[in-house]
PDB file of C-alpha atoms in Angstrom:
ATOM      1  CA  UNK A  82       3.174  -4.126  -7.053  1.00 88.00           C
ATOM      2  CA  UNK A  83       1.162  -2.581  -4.615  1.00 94.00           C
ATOM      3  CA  UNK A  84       0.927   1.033  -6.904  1.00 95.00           C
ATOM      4  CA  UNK A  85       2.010   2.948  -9.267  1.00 97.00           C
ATOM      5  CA  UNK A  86       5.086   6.003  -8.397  1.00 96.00           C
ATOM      6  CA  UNK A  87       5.182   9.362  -9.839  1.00 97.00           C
ATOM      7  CA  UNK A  88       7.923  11.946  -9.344  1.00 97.00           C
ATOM      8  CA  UNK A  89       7.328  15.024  -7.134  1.00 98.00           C
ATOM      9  CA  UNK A  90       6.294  18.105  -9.567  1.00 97.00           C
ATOM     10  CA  UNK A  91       5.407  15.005 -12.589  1.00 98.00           C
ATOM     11  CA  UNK A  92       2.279  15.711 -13.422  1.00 98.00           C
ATOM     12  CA  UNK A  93       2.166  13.880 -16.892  1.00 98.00           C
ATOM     13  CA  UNK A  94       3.847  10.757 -15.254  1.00 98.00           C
ATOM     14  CA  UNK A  95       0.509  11.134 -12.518  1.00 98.00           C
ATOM     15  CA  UNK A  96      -1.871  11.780 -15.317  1.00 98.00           C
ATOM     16  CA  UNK A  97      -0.430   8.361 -17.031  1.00 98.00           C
ATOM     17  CA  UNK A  98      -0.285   6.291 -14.156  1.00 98.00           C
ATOM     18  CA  UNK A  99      -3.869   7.012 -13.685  1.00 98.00           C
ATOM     19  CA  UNK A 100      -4.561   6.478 -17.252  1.00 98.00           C
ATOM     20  CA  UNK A 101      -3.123   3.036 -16.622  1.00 98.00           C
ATOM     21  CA  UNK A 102      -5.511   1.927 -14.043  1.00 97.00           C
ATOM     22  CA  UNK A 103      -8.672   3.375 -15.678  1.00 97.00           C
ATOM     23  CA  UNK A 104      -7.608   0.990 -19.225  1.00 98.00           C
ATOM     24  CA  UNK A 105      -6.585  -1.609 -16.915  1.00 97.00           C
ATOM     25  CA  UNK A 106      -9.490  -2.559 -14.629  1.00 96.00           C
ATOM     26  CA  UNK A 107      -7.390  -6.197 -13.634  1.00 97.00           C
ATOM     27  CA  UNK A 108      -4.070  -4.117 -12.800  1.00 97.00           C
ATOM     28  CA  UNK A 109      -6.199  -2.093 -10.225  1.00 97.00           C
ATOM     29  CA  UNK A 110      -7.748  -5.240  -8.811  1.00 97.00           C
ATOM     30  CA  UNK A 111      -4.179  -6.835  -8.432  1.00 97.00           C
ATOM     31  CA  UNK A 112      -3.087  -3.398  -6.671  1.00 97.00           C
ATOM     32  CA  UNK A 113      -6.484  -3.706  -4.198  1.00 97.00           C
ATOM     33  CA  UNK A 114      -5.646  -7.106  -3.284  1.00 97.00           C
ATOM     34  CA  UNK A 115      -1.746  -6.916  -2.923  1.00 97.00           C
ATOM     35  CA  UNK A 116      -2.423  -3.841  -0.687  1.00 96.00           C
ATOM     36  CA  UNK A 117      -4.976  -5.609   1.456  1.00 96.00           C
ATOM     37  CA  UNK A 118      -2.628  -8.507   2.341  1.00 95.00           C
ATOM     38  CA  UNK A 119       0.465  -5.737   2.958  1.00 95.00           C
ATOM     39  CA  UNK A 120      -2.062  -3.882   5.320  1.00 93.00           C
ATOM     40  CA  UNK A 121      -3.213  -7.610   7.551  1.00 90.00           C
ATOM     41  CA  UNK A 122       0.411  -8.790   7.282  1.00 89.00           C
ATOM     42  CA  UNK A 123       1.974  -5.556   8.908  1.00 90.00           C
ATOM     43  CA  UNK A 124      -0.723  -3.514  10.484  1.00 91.00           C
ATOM     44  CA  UNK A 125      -2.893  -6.200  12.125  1.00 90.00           C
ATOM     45  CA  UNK A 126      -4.641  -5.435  15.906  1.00 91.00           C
ATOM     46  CA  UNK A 127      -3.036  -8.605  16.766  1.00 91.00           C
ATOM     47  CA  UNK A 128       0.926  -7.316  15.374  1.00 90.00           C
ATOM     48  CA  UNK A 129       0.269  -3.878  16.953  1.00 91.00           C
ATOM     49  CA  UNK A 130      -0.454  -5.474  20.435  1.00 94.00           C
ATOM     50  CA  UNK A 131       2.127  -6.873  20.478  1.00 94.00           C
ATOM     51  CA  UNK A 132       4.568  -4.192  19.373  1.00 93.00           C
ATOM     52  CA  UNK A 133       3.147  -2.174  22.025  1.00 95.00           C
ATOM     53  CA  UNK A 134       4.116  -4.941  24.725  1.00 96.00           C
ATOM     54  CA  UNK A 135       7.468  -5.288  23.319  1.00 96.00           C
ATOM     55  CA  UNK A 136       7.872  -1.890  23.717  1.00 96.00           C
ATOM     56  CA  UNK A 137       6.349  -1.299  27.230  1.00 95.00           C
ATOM     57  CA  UNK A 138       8.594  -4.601  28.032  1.00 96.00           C
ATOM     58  CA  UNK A 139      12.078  -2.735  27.100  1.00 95.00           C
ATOM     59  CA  UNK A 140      10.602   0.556  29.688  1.00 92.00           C
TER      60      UNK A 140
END
């Protein structure tokens, strides 16, 4: 996945996901790298441009 959840108010399930990435160096590289291809995929100039003209087309 792309990161680790934690419940509202869980503080010990926050303090262990964090615990997770510090012992796990490769599991925070794999996190980097799925989140960089989420963020080109859906939140490239070239995909906002042309969300903006589809919705300026439908005005």
């Amino acid at each position: 996945g792309r990161g680790l959840l934690s419940p509202i108010g869980g503080v010990n399930a926050l303090a262990e996901n964090i615990l997770k990435i510090i012992r796990n160096p490769e599991l925070a590289i794999e996190m980097r790298r799925k989140s960089l291809e989420f963020v080109k995929k859906f939140y490239s100039l070239e995909r906002l441009q042309n969300d903006m003209k589809n919705i300026y087309k439908e005005l």
